Short mmCIF file of C-alpha atoms and ligand atoms in Angstrom, two decimals:
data_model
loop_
_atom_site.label_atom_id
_atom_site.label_comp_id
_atom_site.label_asym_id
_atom_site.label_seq_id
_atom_site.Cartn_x
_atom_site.Cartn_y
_atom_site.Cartn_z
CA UNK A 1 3.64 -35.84 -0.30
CA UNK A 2 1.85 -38.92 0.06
CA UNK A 3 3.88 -42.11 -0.89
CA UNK A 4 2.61 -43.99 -4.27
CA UNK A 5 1.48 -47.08 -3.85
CA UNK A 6 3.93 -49.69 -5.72
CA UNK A 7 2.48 -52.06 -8.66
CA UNK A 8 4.16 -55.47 -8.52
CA UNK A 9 4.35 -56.40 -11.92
CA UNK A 10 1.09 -58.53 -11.61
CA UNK A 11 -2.02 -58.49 -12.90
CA UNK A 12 -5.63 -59.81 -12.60
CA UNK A 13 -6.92 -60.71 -15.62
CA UNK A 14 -11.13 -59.70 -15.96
CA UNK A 15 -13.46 -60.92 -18.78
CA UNK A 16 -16.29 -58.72 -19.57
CA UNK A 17 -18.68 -59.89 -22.37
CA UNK A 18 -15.83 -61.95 -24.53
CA UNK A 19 -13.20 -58.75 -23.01
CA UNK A 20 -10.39 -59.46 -21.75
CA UNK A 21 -8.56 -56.59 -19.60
CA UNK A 22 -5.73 -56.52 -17.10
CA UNK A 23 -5.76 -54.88 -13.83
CA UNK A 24 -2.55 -54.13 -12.29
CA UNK A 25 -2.15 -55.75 -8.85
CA UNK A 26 -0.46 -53.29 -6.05
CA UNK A 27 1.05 -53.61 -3.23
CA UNK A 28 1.57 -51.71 0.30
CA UNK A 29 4.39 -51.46 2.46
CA UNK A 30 2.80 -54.55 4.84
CA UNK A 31 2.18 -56.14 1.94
CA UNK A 32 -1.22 -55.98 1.84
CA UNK A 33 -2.12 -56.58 -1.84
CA UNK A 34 -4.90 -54.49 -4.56
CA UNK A 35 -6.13 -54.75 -7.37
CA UNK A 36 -6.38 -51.34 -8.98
CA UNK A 37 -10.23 -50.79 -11.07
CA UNK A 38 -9.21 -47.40 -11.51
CA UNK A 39 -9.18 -48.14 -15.41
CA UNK A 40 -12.18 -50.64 -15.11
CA UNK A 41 -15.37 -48.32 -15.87
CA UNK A 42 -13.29 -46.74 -19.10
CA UNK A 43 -12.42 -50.08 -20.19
CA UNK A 44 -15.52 -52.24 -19.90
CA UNK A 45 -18.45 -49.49 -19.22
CA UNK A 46 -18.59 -51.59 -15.50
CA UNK A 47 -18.38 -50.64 -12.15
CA UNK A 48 -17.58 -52.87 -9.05
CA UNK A 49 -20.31 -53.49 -6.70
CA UNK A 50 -19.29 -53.71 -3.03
CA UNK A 51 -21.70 -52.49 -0.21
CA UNK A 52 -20.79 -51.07 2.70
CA UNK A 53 -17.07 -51.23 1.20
CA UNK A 54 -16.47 -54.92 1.98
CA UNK A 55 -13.77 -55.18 -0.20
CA UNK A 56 -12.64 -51.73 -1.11
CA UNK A 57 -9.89 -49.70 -0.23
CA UNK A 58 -11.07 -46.34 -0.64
CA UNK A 59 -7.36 -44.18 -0.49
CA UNK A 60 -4.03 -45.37 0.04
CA UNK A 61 -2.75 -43.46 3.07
CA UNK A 62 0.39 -43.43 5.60
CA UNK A 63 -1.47 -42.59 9.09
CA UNK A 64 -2.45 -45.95 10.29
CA UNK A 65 -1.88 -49.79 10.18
CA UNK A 66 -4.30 -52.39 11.11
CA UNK A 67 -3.59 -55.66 10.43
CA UNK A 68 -7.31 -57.73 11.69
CA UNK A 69 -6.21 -60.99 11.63
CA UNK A 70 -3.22 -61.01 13.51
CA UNK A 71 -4.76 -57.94 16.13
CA UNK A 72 -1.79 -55.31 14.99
CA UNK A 73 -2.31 -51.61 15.45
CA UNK A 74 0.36 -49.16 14.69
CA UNK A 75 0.04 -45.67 14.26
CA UNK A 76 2.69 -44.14 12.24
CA UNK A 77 4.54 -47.75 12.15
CA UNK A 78 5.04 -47.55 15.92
CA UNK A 79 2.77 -50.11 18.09
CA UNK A 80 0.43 -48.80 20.33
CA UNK A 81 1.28 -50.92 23.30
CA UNK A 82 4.93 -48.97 23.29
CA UNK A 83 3.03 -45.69 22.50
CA UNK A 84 0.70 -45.88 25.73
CA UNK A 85 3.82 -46.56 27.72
CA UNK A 86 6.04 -44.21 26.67
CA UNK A 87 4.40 -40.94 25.43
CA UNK A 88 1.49 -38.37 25.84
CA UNK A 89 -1.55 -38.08 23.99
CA UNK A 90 -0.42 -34.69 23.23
CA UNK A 91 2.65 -36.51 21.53
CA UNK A 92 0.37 -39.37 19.82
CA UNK A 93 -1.42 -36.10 18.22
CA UNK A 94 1.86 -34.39 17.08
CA UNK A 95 2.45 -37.87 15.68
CA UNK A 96 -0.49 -38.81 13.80
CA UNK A 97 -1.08 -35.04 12.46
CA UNK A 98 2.94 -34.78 11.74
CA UNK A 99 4.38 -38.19 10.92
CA UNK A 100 6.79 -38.13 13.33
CA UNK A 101 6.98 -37.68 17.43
CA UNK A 102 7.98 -33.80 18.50
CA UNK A 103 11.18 -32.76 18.97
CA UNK A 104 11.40 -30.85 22.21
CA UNK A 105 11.49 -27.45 20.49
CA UNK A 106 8.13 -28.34 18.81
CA UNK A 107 6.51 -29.96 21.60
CA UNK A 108 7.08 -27.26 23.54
CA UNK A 109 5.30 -24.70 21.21
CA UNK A 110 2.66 -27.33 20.40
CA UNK A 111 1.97 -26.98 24.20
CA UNK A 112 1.93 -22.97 24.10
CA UNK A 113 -0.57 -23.72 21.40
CA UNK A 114 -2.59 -25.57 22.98
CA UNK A 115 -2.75 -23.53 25.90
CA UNK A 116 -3.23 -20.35 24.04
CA UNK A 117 -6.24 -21.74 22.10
CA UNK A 118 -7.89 -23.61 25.22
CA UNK A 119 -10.46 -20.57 25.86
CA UNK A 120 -13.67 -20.59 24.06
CA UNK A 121 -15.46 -17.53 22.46
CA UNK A 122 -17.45 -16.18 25.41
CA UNK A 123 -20.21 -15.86 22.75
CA UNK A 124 -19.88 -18.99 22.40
CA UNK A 125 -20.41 -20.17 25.99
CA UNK A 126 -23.61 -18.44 25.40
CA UNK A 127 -25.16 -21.44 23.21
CA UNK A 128 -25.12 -23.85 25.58
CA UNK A 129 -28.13 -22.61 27.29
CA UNK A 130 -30.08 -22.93 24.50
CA UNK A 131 -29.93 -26.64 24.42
CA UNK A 132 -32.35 -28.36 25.26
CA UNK A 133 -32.33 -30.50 28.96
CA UNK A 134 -31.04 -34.05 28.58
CA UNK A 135 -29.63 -33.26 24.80
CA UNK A 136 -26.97 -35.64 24.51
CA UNK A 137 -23.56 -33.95 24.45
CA UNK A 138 -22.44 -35.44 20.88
CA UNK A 139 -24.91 -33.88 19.67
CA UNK A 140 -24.21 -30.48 21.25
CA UNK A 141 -20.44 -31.45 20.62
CA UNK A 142 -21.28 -31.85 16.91
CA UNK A 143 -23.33 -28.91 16.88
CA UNK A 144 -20.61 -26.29 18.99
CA UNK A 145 -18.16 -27.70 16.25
CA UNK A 146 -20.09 -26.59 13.57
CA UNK A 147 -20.08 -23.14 14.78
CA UNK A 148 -16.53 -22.82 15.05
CA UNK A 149 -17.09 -21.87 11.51
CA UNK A 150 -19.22 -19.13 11.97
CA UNK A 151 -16.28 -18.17 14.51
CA UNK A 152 -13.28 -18.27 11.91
CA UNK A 153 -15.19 -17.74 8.76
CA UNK A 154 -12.11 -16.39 6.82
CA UNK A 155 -9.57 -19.38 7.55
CA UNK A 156 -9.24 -21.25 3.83
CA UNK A 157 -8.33 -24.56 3.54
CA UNK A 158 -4.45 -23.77 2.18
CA UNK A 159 -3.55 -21.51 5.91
CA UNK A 160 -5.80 -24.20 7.74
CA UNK A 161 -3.40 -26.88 6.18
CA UNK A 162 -0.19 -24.58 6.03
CA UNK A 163 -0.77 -23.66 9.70
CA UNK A 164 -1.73 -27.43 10.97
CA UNK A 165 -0.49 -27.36 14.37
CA UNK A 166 -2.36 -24.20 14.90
CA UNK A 167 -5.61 -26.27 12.93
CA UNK A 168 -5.15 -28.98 15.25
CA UNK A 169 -4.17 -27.36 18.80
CA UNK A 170 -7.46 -25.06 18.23
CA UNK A 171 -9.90 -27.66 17.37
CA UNK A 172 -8.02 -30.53 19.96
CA UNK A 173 -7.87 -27.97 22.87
CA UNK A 174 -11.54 -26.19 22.31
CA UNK A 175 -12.94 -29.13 21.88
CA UNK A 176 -12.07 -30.71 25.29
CA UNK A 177 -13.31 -27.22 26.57
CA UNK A 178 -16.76 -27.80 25.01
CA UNK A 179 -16.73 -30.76 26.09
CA UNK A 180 -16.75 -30.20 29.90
CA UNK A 181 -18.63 -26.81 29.22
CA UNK A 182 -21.65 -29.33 27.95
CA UNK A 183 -21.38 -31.61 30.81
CA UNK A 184 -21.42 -28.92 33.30
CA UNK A 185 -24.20 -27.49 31.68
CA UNK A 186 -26.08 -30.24 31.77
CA UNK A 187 -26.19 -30.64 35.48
CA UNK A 188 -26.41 -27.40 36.05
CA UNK A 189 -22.77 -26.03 37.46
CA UNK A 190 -20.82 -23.39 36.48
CA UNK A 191 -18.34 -23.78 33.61
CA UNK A 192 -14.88 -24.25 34.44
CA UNK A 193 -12.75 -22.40 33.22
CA UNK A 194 -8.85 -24.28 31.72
CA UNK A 195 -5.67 -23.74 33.67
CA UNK A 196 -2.50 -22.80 31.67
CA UNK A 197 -0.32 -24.93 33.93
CA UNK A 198 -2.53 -28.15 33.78
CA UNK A 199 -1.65 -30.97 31.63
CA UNK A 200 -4.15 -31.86 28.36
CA UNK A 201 -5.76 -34.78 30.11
CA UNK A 202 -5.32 -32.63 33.98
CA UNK A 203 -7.27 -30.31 32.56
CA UNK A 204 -9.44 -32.03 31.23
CA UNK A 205 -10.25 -33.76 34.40
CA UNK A 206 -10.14 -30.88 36.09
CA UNK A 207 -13.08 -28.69 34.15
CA UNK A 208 -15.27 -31.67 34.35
CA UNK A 209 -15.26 -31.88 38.15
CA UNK A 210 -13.76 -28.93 39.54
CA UNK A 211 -16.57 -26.84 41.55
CA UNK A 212 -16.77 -24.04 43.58
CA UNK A 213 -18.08 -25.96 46.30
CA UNK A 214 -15.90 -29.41 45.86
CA UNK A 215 -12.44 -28.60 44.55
CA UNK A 216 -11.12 -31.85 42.24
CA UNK A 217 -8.24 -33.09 43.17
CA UNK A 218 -5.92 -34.40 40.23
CA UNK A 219 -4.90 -37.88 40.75
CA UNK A 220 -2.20 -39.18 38.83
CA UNK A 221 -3.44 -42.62 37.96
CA UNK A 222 -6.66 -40.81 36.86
CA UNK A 223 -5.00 -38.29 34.37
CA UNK A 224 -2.59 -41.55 32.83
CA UNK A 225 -5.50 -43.74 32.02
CA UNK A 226 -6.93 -40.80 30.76
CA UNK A 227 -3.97 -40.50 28.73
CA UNK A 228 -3.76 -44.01 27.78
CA UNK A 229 -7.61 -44.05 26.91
CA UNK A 230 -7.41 -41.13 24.66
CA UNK A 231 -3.98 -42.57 22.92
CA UNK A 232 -5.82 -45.83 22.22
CA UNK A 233 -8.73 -44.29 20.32
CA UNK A 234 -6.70 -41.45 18.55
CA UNK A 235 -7.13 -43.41 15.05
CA UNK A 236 -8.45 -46.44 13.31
CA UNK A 237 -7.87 -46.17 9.63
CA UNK A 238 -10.39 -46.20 7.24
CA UNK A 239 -13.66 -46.46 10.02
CA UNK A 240 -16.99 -44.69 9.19
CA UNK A 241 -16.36 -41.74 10.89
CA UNK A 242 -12.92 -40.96 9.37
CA UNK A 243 -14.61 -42.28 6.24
CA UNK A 244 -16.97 -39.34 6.77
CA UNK A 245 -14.43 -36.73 7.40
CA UNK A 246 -12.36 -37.81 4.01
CA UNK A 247 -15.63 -37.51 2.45
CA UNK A 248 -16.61 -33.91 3.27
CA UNK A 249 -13.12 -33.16 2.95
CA UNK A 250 -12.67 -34.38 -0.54
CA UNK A 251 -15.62 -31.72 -1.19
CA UNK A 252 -13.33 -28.84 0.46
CA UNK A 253 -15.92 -28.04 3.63
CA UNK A 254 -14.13 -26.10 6.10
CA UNK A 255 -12.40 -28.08 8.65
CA UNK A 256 -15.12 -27.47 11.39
CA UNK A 257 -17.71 -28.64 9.82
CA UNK A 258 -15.85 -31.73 8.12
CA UNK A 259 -15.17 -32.44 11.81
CA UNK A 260 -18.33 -32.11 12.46
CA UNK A 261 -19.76 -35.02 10.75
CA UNK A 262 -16.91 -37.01 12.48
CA UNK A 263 -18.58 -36.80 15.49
CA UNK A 264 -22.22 -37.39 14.18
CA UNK A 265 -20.81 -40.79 12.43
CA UNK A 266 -19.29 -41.36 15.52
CA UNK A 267 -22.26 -41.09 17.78
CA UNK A 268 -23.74 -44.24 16.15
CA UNK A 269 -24.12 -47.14 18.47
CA UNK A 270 -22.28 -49.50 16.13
CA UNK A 271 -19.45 -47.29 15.72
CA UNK A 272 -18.02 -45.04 18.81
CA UNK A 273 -21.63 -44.70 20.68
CA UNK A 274 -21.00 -48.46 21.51
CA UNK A 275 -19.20 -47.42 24.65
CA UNK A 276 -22.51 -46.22 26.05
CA UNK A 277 -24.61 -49.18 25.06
CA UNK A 278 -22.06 -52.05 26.53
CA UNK A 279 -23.11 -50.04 29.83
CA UNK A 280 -26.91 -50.13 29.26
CA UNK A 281 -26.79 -53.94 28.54
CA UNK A 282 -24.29 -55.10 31.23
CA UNK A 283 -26.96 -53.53 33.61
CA UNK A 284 -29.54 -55.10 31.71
CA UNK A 285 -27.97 -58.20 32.64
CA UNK A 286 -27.78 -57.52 35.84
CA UNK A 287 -31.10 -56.47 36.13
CA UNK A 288 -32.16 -59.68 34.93
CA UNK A 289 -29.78 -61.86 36.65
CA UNK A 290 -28.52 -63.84 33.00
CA UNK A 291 -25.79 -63.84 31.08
CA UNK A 292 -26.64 -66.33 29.23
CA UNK A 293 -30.05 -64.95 28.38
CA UNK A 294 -28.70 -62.20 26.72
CA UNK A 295 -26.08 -64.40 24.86
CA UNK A 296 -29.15 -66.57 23.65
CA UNK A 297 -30.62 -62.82 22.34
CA UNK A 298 -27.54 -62.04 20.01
CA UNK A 299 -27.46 -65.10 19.01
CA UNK A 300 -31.29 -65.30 18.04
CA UNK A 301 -31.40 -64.24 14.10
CA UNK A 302 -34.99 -62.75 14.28
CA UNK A 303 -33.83 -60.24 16.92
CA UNK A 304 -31.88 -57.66 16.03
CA UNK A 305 -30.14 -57.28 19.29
CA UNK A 306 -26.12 -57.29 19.14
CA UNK A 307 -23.39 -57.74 21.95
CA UNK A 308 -22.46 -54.40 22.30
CA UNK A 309 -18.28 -54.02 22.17
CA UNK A 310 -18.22 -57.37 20.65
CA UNK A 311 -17.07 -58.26 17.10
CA UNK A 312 -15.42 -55.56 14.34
CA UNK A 313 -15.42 -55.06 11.18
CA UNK A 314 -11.57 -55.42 10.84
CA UNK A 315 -10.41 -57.60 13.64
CA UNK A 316 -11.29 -61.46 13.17
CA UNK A 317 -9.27 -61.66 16.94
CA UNK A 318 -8.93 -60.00 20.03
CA UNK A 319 -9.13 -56.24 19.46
CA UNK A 320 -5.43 -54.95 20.57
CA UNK A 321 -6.66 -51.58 21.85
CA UNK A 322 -9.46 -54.14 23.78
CA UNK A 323 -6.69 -56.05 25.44
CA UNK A 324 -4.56 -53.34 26.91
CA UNK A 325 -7.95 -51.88 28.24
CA UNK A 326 -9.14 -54.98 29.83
CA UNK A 327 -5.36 -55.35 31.54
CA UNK A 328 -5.63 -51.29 32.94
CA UNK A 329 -9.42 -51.27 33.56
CA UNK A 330 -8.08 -54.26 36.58
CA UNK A 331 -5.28 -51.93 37.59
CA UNK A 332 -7.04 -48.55 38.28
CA UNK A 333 -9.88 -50.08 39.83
CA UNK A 334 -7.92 -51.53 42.00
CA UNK A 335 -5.45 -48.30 42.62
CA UNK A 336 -8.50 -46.14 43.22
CA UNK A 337 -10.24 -48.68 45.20
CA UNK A 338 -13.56 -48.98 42.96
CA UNK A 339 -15.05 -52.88 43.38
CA UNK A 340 -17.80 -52.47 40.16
CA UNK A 341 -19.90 -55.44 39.93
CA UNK A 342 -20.33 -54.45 36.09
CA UNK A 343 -17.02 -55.86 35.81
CA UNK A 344 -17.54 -59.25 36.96
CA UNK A 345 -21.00 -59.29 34.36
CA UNK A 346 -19.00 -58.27 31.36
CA UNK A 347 -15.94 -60.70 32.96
CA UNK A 348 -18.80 -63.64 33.14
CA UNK A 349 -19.84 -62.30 29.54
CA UNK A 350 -16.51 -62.13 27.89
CA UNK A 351 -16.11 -65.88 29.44
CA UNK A 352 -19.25 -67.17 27.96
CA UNK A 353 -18.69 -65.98 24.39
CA UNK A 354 -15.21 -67.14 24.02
CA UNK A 355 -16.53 -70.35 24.15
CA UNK A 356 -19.27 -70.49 22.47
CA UNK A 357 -19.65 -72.15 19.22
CA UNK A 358 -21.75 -68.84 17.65
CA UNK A 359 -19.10 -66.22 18.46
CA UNK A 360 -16.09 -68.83 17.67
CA UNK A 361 -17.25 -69.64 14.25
CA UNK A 362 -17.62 -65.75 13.45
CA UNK A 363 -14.15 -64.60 15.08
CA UNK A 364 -16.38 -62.31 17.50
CA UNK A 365 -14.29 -60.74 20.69
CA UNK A 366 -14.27 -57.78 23.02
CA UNK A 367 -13.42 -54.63 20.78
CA UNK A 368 -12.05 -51.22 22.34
CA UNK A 369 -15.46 -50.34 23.78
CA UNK A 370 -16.37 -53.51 26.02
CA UNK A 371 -13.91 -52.52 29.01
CA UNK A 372 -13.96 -48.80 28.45
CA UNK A 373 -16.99 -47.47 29.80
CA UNK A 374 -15.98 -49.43 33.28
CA UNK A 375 -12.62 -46.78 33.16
CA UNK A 376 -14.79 -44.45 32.68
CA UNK A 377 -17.46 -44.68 35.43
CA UNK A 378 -14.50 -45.43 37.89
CA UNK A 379 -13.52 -41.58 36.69
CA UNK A 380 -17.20 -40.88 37.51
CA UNK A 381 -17.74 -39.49 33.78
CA UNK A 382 -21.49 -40.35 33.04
CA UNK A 383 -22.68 -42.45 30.80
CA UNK A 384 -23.90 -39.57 28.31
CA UNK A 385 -20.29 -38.74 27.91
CA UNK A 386 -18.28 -41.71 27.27
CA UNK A 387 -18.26 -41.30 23.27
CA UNK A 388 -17.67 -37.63 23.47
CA UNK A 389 -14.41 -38.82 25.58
CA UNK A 390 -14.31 -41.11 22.49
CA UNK A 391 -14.29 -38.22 20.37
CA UNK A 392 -11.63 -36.17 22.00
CA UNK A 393 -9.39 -39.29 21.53
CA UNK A 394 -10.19 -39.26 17.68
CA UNK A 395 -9.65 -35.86 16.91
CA UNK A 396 -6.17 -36.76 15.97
CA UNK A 397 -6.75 -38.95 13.59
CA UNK A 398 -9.17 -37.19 11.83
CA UNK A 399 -7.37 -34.30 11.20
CA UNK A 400 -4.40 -36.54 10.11
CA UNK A 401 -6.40 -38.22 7.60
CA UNK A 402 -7.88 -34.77 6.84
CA UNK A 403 -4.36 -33.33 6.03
CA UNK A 404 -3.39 -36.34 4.46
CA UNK A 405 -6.24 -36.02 2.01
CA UNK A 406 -5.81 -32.28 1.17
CA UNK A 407 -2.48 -32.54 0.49
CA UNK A 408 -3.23 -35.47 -2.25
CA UNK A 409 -5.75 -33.26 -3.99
CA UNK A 410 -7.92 -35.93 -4.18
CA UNK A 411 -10.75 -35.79 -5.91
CA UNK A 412 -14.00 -35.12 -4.86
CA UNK A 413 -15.36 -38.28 -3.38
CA UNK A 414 -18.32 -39.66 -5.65
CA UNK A 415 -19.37 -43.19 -5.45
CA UNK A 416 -21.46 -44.98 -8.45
CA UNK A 417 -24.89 -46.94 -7.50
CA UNK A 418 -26.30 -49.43 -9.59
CA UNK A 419 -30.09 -48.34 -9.94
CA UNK A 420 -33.14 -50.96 -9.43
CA UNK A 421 -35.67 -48.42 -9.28
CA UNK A 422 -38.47 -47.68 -12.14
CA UNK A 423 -37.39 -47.88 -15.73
CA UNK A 424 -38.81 -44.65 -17.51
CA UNK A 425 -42.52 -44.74 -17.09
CA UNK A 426 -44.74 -41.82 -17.91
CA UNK A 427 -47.47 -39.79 -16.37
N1 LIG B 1 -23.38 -59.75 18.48
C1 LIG B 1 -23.93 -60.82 17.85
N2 LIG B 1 -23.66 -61.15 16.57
C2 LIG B 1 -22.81 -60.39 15.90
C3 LIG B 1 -22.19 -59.27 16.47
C4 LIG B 1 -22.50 -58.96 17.83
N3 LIG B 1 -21.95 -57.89 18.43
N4 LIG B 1 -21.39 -58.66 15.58
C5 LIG B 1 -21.49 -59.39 14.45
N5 LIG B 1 -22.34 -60.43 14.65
C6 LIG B 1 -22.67 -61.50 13.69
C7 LIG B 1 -23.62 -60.99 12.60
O1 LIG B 1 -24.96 -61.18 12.98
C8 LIG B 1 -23.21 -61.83 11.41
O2 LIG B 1 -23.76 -63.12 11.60
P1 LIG B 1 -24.22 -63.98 10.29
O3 LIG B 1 -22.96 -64.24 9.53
O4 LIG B 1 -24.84 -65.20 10.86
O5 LIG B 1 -25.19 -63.11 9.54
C9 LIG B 1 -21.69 -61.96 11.57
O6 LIG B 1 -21.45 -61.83 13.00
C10 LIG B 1 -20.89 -60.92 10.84
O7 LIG B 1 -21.37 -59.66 11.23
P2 LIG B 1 -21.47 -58.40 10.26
O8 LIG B 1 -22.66 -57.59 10.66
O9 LIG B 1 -21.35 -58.81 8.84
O10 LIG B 1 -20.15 -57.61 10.66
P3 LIG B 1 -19.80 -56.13 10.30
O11 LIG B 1 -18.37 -56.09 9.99
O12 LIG B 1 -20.74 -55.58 9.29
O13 LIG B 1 -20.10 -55.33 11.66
C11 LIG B 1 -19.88 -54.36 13.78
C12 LIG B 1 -19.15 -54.93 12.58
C13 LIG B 1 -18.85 -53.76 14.73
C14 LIG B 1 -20.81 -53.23 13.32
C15 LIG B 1 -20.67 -55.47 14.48
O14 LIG B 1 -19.80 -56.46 14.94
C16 LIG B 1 -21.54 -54.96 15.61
O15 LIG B 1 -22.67 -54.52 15.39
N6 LIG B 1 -21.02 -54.96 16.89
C17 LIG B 1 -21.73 -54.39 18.01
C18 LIG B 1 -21.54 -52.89 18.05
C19 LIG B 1 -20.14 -52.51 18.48
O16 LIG B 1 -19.60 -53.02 19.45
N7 LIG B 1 -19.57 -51.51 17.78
C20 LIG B 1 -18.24 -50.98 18.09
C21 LIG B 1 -17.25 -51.36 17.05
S1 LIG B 1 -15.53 -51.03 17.54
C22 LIG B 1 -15.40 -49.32 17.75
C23 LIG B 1 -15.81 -48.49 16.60
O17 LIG B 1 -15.69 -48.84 15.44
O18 LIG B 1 -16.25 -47.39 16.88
#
C-alpha cells in the first residue's frame, strides 16, 4: 500500500470573495512541503490554475526522488551514482517495479523470466515489413507495443498487477527484442534472434549487430555502459511521459497500450527525443564552424531554436544523471579507442554556456541527453535509435509508477480547464 502523505499541523489560509478557508499543509518524507486543494473546488466553487503543472504535484508516490536544486536523484532512496556501480539494470528494474533490490532466489527467477519471455510472436515479426522505409523506430516501437494487446487480449489488469514480474519481464524483455528487430529491419538484415545465456544488455548488443556475415563480438566495456546508460534513464518521477502512462492508467487501459503512449510522449524532442537532436545540432555546428553562433540562436527570443540537452524542468543545476555521463562518455571512448570530434563541439559548447550571463541567470546546464548520444554512436547505434535505447531504459519506471497507481485505486485522472471560448451565442 502506498504510504499517506503526513499533514503537519499547518495550514494556508485562502480568501475567496470575503471566504476564508484553510488548507492543510503536508509534508513528504524529504520534506518537501504541499498544500492540499483537494477540498478547494467544494469549498469555494474554485479551481487552481497552473499550466503545464508548474506548481502541482499530481500523486504522492514512493518510486523516485528528485531533489532539482541540489542535483539529487535516488531511486527507491538509494543514489544513482552507487546504483550504476554496484548493480544491473536488471536489478534497478526489480527495484523500481518491487521496492526493494532481489534477493538471489528472486533474481534468479526474474532472469528465467526474462529469458523465457525474450521471443516475440512470429506473427508478430511479420509487421515489421509493413512499415514503411525510414519510419522512425519509436514510432514502430510505439506501434509493436500496442499490439501486444491484440497478442494477450485476456490478461486483466488485477493478474497483470498480481503477476508483475511476469508484466514487467514480458514487456522489458520483448521490448528490447522489437527493438533490434526494427533496426535490423530497417537496414535490411535478418532479425536476430536472443540467446538464453546472454546477459539483458549482451543481448541486447548482440541482436543489434550480430550478422550472418560479421559475427559481434561482446565487449565488456560496451555491455557496462550499456548497463549504466539504461540504469540512469530507468525513472524520473513525475516527467511527461510517466505523466502519460499514470494518465491512461488511471482510465484502466491495458498495460500495452498505457505503455504505449509512454513511448509516443517520449519521442518528443523536448522530452526523451532530445538525445537525437543534441546530435543533429552539434553537427550543425560543426558544419558551420561556430559555437558561438548557435549560442547567439538560443539565446535570440524571436527564434524558437533551443540548446538541445540543455536546461530541465526540475534541475536548476547540473543534471546528476548528466554528470556521471559526461565522466563515462571520456572513459569508453578512450577504452574503445573512438577520438569523436562531436565531443570536443559539445565540450567547447558546454564551456561557452557555463559562462554565459543568459544560461547563468536561468540555471541552464547539460541534462542526461547532452553526452549520451556520443556513448551511443561510439556503440555505433544510429542516430534513429538513441531514444528507443531511451525507452528501454524507462520501461522500469513506468511500470513502477503504473503499479504504484493501480494499487492506489486512484481515480480516473480528469483535469478542470477554465474556458475563454464563446459565451452561448445562437444560430
Ligand atoms: N536553450 C535556450 N533557452 C532555454 C533552454 C534551452 N535549451 N531551455 C530553457 N530555456 C530558457 C527559456 O527560453 C526560458 O527563458 P525566458 O525565461 O527568458 O522565457 C527559460 O529558459 C525557462 O525555460 P522554460 O521553457 O520555462 O523551461 P521548461 O521547464 O518549461 O522547459 C525543457 C524545460 C527541458 C523543455 C527546456 O529546457 C528545453 O526545451 N530544453 C531543450 C530540450 C531538451 O534538452 N530536453 C530534454 C530534457 S531532459 C530529458 C527528458 O526529460 O526527457
Amino acid at each position: 500500500m502506498l504510504k499517506k502523505v503526513k499533514p503537519t499541523g499547518e495550514f494556508a489560509t485562502l480568501t475567496v470573495g470575503g471566504q476564508q478557508i484553510q488548507l492543510p499543509i503536508v509534508i513528504g518524507s524529504e520534506g518537501e512541503r504541499g498544500i492540499d486543494v483537494a477540498e478547494l473546488r467544494k469549498k469555494t466553487g474554485c479551481v487552481t490554475l497552473d499550466p503545464s503543472f508548474m506548481n502541482t504535484a499530481s500523486c504522492c508516490s514512493e518510486v523516485t526522488f528528485i531533489d532539482g536544486e541540489r542535483g539529487i536523484l535516488r531511486y527507491r532512496g538509494y543514489p544513482i551514482e552507487e546504483l550504476v556501480r554496484k548493480v544491473s539494470f536488471v536489478d534497478t528494474a526489480y527495484l523500481l517495479v518491487h521496492g526493494a533490490l532481489p534477493s538471489p532466489g528472486e533474481k534468479r527467477k526474474f532472469s528465467q523470466l526474462l529469458t523465457a519471455n525474450s521471443l516475440l510472436h512470429e506473427d508478430m515479426r511479420h509487421f515489421f515489413d509493413h512499415f514503411p522505409r525510414g519510419a522512425h523506430p519509436m514510432h514502430i516501437l510505439g506501434t509493436m507495443i500496442n499490439a501486444l494487446s491484440t497478442f494477450y487480449p485476456n490478461v486483466d489488469l488485477l493478474s497483470m498487477l498480481d503477476d508483475i514480474d511476469l508484466s514487467t519481464a514480458r514487456l522489458i524483455s520483448t521490448v528490447r527484442t522489437m527493438a533490434a528487430f526494427a533496426y535490423k529491419k530497417s537496414i535490411g538484415d535478418p532479425v536476430v534472434y536472443p540467446r538464453h545465456d546472454l546477459s539483458y544488455c549482451a543481448n541486447f548488443l548482440y541482436m543489434m549487430f550480430d550478422s550472418p556475415i560479421k559475427p559481434y563480438v561482446i565487449r565488456p566495456e560496451a555491455v557496462d555502459i550499456l548497463n549504466l546508460l539504461l540504469i540512469l534513464h530507468a525513472d524520473h518521477e513525475q516527467n511527461c511521459s510517466t505523466t502519460a502512462v499514470r494518465t491512461l492508467g488511471s482510465a484502466q487501459v491495458n498495460l500495452y497500450a498505457t505503455i504505449s503512449a509512454g513511448i509516443s510522449a517520449l519521442s518528443g524532442p523536448l522530452h526523451g527525443g532530445a538525445n537525437q537532436a543534441v546530435i543533429d545540432m552539434l553537427k550543425h555546428i560543426q558544419r558551420e564552424g561556430s559555437v558561438k553562433k548557435c549560442i547567439a540562436k538560443a539565446k535570440d527570443k524571436d527564434d524558437p531554436f533551443r540548446l538541445m540537452g540543455f536546461g530541465h524542468r526540475v534541475y536548476k543545476t547540473f543534471d546528476p544523471r548528466a554528470k556521471i555521463i559526461k565522466e563515462e562518455c571520456h572513459k569508453f571512448l578512450k577504452a574503445m579507442h573512438v577520438d569523436d570530434s562531436l565531443l570536443e563541439v559539445a565540450m567547447e559548447l558546454e564551456d561557452i554556456t557555463l559562462r554565459d550571463e543568459y544560461f547563468i541567470e536561468r540555471k541552464l546546464y547539460p541534462n542526461v541527453d547532452f553526452y549520451s548520444g556520443i556513448i551511443y554512436r561510439a556503440l555505433g547505434i544510429p542516430e534513429n535509435m538513441f531514444t528507443v535505447i531511451f525507452a528501454l531504459g524507462r520501461l522500469p519506471g513506468w511500470i513502477a509508477h503504473w503499479k504504484e497507481m493501480i494499487g492506489a485505486h486512484t481515480k480516473i485522472t480528469r483535469p478542470r480547464q477554465i474556458y475563454v471560448g464563446e459565451t452561448l451565442k445562437h444560430l
